[in-house]
PDB file of C-alpha atoms and ligand atoms in Angstrom:
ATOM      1  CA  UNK A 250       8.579  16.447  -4.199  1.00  0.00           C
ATOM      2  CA  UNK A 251       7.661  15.037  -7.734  1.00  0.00           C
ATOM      3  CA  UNK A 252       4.754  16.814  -9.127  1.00  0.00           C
ATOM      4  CA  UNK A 253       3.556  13.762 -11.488  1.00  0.00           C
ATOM      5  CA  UNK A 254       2.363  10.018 -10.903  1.00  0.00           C
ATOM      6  CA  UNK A 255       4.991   8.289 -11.026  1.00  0.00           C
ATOM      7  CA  UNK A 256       4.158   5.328 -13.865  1.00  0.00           C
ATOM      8  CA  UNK A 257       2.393   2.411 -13.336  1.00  0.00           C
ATOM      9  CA  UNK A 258       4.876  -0.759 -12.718  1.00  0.00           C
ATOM     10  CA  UNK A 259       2.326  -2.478 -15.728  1.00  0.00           C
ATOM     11  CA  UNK A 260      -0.243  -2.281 -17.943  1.00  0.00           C
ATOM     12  CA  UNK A 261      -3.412  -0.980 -16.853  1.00  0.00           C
ATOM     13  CA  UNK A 262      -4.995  -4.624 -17.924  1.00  0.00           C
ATOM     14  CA  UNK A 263      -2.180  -6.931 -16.522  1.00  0.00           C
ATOM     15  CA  UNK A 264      -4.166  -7.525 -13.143  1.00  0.00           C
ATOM     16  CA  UNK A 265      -7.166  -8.403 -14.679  1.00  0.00           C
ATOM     17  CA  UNK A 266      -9.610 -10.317 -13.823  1.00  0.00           C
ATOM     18  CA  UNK A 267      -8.933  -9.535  -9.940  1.00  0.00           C
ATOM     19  CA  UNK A 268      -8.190  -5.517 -10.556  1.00  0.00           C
ATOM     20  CA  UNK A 269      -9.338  -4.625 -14.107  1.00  0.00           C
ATOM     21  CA  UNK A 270      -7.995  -1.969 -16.584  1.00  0.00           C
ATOM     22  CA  UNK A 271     -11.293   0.010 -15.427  1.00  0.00           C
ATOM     23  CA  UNK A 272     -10.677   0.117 -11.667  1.00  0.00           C
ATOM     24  CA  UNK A 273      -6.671   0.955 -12.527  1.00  0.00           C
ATOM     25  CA  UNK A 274      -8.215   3.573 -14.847  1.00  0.00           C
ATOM     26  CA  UNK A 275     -10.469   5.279 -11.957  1.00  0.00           C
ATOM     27  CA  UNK A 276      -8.203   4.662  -9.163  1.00  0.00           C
ATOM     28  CA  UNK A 277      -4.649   5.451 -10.938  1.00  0.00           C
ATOM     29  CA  UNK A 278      -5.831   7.894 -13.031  1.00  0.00           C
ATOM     30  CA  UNK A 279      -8.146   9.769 -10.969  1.00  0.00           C
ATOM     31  CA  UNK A 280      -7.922   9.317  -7.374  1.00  0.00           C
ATOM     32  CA  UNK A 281      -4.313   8.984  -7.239  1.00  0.00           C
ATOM     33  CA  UNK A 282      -3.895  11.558  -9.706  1.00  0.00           C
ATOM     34  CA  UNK A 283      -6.263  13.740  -7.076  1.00  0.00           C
ATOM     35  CA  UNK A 284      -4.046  13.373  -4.228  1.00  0.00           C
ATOM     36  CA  UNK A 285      -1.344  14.422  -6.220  1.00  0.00           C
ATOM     37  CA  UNK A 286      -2.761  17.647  -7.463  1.00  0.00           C
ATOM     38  CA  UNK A 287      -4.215  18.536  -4.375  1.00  0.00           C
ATOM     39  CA  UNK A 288      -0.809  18.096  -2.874  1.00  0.00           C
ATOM     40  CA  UNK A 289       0.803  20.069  -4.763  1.00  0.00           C
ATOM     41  CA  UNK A 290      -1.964  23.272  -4.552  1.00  0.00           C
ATOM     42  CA  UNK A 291      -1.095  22.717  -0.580  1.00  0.00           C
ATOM     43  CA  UNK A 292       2.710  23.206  -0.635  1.00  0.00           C
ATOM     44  CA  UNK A 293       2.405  25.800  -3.741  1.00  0.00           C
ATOM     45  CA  UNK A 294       4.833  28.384  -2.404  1.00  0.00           C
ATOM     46  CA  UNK A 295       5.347  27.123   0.652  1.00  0.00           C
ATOM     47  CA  UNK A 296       8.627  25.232   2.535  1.00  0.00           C
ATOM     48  CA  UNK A 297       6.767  22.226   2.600  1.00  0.00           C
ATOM     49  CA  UNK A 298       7.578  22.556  -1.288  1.00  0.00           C
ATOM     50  CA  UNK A 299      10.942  20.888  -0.988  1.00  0.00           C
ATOM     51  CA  UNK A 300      10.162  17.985   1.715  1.00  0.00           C
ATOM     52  CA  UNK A 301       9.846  14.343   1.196  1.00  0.00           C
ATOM     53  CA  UNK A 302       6.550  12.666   0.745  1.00  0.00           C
ATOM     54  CA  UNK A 303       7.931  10.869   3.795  1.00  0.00           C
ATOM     55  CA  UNK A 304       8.867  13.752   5.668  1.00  0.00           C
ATOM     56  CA  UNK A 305       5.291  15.359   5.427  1.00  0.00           C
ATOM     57  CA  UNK A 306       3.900  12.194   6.468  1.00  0.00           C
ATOM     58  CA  UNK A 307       6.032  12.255  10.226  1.00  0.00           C
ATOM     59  CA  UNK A 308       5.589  15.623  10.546  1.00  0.00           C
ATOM     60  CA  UNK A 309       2.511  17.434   8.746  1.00  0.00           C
ATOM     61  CA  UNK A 310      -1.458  17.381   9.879  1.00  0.00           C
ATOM     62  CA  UNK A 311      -4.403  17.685   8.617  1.00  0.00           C
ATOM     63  CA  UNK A 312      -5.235  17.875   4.268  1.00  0.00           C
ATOM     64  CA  UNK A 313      -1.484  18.266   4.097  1.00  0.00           C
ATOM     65  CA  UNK A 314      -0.577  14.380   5.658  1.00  0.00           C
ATOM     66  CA  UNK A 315      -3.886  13.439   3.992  1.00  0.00           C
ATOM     67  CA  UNK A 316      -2.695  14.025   0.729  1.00  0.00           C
ATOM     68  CA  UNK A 317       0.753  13.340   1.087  1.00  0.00           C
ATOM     69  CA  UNK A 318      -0.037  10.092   2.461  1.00  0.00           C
ATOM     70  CA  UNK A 319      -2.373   8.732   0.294  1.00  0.00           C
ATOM     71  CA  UNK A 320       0.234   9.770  -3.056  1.00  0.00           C
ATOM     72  CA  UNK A 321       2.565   7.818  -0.938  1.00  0.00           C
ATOM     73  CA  UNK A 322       0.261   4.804  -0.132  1.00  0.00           C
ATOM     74  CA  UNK A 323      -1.124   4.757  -3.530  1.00  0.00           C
ATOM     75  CA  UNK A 324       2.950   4.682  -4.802  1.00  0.00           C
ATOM     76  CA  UNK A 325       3.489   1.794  -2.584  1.00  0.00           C
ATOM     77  CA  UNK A 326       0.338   0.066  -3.451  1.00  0.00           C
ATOM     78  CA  UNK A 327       1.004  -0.258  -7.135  1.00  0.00           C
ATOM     79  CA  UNK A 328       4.207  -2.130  -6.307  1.00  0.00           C
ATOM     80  CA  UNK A 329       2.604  -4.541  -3.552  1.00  0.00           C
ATOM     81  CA  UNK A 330       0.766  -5.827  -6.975  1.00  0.00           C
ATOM     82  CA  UNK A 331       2.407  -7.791  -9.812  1.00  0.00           C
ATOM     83  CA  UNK A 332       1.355 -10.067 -12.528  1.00  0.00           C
ATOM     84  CA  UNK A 333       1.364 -12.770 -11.591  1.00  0.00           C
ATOM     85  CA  UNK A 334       1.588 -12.723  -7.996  1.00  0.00           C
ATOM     86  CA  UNK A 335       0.709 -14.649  -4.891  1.00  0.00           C
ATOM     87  CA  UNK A 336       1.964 -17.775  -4.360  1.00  0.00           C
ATOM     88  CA  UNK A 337       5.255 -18.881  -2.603  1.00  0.00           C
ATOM     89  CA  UNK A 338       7.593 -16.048  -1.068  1.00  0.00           C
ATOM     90  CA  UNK A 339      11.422 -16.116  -1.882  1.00  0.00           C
ATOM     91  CA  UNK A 340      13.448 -17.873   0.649  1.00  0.00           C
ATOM     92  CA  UNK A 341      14.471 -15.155   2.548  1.00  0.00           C
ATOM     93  CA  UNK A 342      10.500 -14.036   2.658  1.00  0.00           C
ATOM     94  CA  UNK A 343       9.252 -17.189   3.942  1.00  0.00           C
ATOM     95  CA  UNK A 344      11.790 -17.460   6.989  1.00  0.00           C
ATOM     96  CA  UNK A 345      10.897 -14.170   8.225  1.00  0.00           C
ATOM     97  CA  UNK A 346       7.166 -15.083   7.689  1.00  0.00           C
ATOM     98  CA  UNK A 347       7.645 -18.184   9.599  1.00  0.00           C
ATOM     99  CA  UNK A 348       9.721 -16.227  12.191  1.00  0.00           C
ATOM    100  CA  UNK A 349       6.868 -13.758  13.075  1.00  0.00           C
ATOM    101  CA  UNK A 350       3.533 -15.522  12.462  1.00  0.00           C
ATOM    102  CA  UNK A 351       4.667 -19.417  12.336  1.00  0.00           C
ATOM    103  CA  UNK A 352       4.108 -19.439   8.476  1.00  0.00           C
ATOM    104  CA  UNK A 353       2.976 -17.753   5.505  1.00  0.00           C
ATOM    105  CA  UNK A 354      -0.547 -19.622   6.085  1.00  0.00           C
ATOM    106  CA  UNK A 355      -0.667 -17.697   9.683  1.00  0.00           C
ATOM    107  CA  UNK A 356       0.388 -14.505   8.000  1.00  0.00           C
ATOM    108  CA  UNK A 357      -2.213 -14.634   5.280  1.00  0.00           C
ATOM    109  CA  UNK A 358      -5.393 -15.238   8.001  1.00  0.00           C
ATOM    110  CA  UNK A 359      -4.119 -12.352   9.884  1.00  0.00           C
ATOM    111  CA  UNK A 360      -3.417 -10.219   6.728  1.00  0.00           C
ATOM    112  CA  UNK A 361      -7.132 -10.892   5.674  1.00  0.00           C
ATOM    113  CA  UNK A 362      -8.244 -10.401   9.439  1.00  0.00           C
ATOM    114  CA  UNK A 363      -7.278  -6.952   9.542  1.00  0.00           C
ATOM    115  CA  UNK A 364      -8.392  -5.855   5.710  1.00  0.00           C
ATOM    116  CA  UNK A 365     -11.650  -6.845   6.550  1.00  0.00           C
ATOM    117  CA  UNK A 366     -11.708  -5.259  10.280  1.00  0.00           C
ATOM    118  CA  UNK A 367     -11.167  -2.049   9.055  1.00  0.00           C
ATOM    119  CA  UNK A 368     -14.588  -0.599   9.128  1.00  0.00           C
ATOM    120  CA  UNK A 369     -14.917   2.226   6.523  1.00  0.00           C
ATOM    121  CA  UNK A 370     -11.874   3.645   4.486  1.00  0.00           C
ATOM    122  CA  UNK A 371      -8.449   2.558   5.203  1.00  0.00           C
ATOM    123  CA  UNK A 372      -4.891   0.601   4.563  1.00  0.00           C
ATOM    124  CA  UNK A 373      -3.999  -3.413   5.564  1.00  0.00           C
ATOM    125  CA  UNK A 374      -0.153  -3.435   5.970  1.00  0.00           C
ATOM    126  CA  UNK A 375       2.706  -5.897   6.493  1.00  0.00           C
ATOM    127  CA  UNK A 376       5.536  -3.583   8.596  1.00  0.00           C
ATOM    128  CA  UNK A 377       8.442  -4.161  10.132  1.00  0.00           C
ATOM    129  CA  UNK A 378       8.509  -2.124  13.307  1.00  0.00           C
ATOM    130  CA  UNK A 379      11.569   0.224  14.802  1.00  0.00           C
ATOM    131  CA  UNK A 380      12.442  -3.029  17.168  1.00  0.00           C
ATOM    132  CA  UNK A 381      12.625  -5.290  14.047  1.00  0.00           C
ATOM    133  CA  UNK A 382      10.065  -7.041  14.114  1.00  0.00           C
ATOM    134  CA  UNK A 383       7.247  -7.599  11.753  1.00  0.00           C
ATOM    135  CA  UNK A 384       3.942  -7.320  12.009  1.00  0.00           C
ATOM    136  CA  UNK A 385       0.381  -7.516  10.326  1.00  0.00           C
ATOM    137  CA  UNK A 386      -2.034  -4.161  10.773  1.00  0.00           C
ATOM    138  CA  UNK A 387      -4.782  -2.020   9.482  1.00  0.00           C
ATOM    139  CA  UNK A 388      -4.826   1.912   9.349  1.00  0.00           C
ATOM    140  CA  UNK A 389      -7.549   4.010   8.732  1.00  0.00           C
ATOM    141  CA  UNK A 390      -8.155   6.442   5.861  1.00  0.00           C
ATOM    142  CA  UNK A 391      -4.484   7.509   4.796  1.00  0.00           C
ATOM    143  CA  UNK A 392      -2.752   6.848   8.342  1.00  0.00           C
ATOM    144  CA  UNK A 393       0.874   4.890   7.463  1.00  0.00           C
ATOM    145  CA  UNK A 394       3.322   2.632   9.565  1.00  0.00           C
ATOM    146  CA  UNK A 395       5.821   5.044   8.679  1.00  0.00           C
ATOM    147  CA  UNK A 396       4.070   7.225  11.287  1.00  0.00           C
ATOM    148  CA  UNK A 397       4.907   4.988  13.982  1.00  0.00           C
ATOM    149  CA  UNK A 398       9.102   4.316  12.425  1.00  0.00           C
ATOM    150  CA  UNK A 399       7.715   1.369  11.043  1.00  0.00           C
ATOM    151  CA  UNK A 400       8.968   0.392   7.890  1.00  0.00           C
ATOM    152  CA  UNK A 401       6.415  -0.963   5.415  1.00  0.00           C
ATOM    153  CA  UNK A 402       6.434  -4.221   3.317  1.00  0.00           C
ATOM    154  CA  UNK A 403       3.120  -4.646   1.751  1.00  0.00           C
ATOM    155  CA  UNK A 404      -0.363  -2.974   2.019  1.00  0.00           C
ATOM    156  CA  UNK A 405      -3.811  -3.206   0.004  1.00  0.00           C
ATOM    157  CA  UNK A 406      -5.699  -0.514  -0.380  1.00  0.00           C
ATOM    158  CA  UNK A 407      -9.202  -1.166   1.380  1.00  0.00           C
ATOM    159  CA  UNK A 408     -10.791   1.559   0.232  1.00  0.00           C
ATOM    160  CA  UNK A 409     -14.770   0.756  -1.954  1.00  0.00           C
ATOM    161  CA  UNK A 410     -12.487   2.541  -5.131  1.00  0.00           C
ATOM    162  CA  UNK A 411      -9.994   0.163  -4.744  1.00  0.00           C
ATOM    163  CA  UNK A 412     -12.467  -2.419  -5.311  1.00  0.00           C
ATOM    164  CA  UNK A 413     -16.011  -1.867  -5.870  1.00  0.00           C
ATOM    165  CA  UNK A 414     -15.877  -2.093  -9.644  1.00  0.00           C
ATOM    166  CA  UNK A 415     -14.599  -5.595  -9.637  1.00  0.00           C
ATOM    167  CA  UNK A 416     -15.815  -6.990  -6.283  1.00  0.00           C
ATOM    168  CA  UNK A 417     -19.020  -5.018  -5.537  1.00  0.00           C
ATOM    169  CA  UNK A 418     -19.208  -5.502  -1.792  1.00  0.00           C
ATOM    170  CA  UNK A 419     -16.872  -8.740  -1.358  1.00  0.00           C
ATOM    171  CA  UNK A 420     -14.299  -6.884  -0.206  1.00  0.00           C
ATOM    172  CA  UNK A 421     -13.482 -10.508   1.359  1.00  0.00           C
ATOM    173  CA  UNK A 422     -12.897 -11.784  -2.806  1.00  0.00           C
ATOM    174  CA  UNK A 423     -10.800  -8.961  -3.112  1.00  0.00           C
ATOM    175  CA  UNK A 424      -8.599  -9.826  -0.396  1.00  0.00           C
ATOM    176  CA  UNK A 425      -8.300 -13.266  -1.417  1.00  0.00           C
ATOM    177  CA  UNK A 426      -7.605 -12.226  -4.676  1.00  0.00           C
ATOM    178  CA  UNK A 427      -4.677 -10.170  -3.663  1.00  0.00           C
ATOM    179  CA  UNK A 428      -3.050 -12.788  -1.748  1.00  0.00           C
ATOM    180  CA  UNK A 429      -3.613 -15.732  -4.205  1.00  0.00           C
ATOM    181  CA  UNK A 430      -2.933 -13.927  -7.204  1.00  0.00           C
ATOM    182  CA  UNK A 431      -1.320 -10.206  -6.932  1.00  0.00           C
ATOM    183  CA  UNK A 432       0.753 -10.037  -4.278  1.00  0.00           C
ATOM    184  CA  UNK A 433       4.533  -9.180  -5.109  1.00  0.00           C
ATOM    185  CA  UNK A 434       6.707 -10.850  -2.738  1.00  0.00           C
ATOM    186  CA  UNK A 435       9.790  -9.702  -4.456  1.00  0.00           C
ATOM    187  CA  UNK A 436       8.770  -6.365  -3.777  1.00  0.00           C
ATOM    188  CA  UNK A 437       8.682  -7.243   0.294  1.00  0.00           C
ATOM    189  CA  UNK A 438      11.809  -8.862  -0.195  1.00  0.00           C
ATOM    190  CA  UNK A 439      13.286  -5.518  -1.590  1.00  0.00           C
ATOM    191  CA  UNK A 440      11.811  -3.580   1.493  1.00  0.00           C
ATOM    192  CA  UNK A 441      12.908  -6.071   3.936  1.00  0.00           C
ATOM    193  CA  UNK A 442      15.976  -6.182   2.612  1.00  0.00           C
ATOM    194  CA  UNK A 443      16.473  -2.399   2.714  1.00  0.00           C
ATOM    195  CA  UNK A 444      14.977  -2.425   6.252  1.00  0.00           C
ATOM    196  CA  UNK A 445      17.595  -4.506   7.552  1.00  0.00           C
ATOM    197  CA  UNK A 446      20.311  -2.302   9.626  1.00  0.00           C
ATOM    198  CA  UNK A 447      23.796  -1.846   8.032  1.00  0.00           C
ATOM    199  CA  UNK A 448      25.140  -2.800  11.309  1.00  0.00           C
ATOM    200  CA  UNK A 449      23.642  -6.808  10.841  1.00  0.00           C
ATOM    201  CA  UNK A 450      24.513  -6.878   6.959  1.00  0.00           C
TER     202      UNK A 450
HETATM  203 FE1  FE2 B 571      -6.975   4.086  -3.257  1.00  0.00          FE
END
């Protein structure tokens, strides 16, 4: 398990105005950064030392999956960002979208649907599950698909840091902000592509 933040995939002002240098400032710098240190006073000594973020996610409980989850979430999250973003998927992106929700239109309303269901602190996800097949949903606080053998694609961060500086209450602007302007579909590309079994190509 690394012990530092892995870097930022940009600069700290390149998703401005819809997640400014300030908010990546507070929420890379010190709540990431938190997780990570309080991580790594958990395992201090301990087997859990050696294992996977992803392994202490399936199998640990408590402050221990807290923490490793939320380093891993926050990992993810940076790269489910990208400037510019939104916009049309690659090829390969939209087929699947169509195949699952009729349409990256569907996909979107459904996206948005469950980032602003999630009452309090929590995750919005796009997974694909252990069957193969993708779907849109909302954890709470740092609970993961990969919990469940799902493999995720995308996720925003729903949490008042992730937003609050920029958006104030509107969580619903920062949604739509994500998904017209931010999201990196070459990233879920990359994951879908690495989700796909050997056995299909
Ligand atoms: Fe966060």
């Amino acid at each position: 398990m690394k012990s530092e933040l892995r870097p930022l995939p940009y600069a700290k002002n390149a998703l401005a105005p819809y997640v400014s240098a300030r908010t990546l400032e507070e929420h890379y710098e010190k709540h990431h950064r938190h997780y990570l240190d309080q991580l790594a006073k958990l395992v201090r000594g301990k087997p859990e030392e050696s294992r996977s973020l992803e392994e202490l996610i399936r199998h640990a409980d408590g402050a221990l999956f807290d923490n490793a989850a939320q380093v891993w979430n926050h990992n993810f999250l940076w790269r489910s960002m990208r400037p510019p973003g939104g916009g049309r998927p690659p090829a390969a992106v939209c087929a699947a979208l169509d195949e699952a929700f009729g349409g990256q239109r569907e996909f979107e309303r459904r996206f948005a649907e469950a980032a602003l269901g999630r009452f309090g602190s929590g995750w919005a996800w796009l997974a694909k599950d252990a069957r193969g097949r993708l779907s849109v949903s909302s954890t709470p606080n740092a609970e993961n698909p990969l919990q469940k053998n799902a493999t995720p694609l995308l996720t925003l961060d729903v949490w008042e840091h992730a937003y609050y500086l920029d958006h104030q209450s509107d969580r619903a602007g920062y949604v739509r902000a994500f998904l017209e302007h931010l999201a990196n579909w070459d990233f879920v590309e990359e994951n879908l592509a690495a989700a796909r079994p050997a056995s299909r190509g």
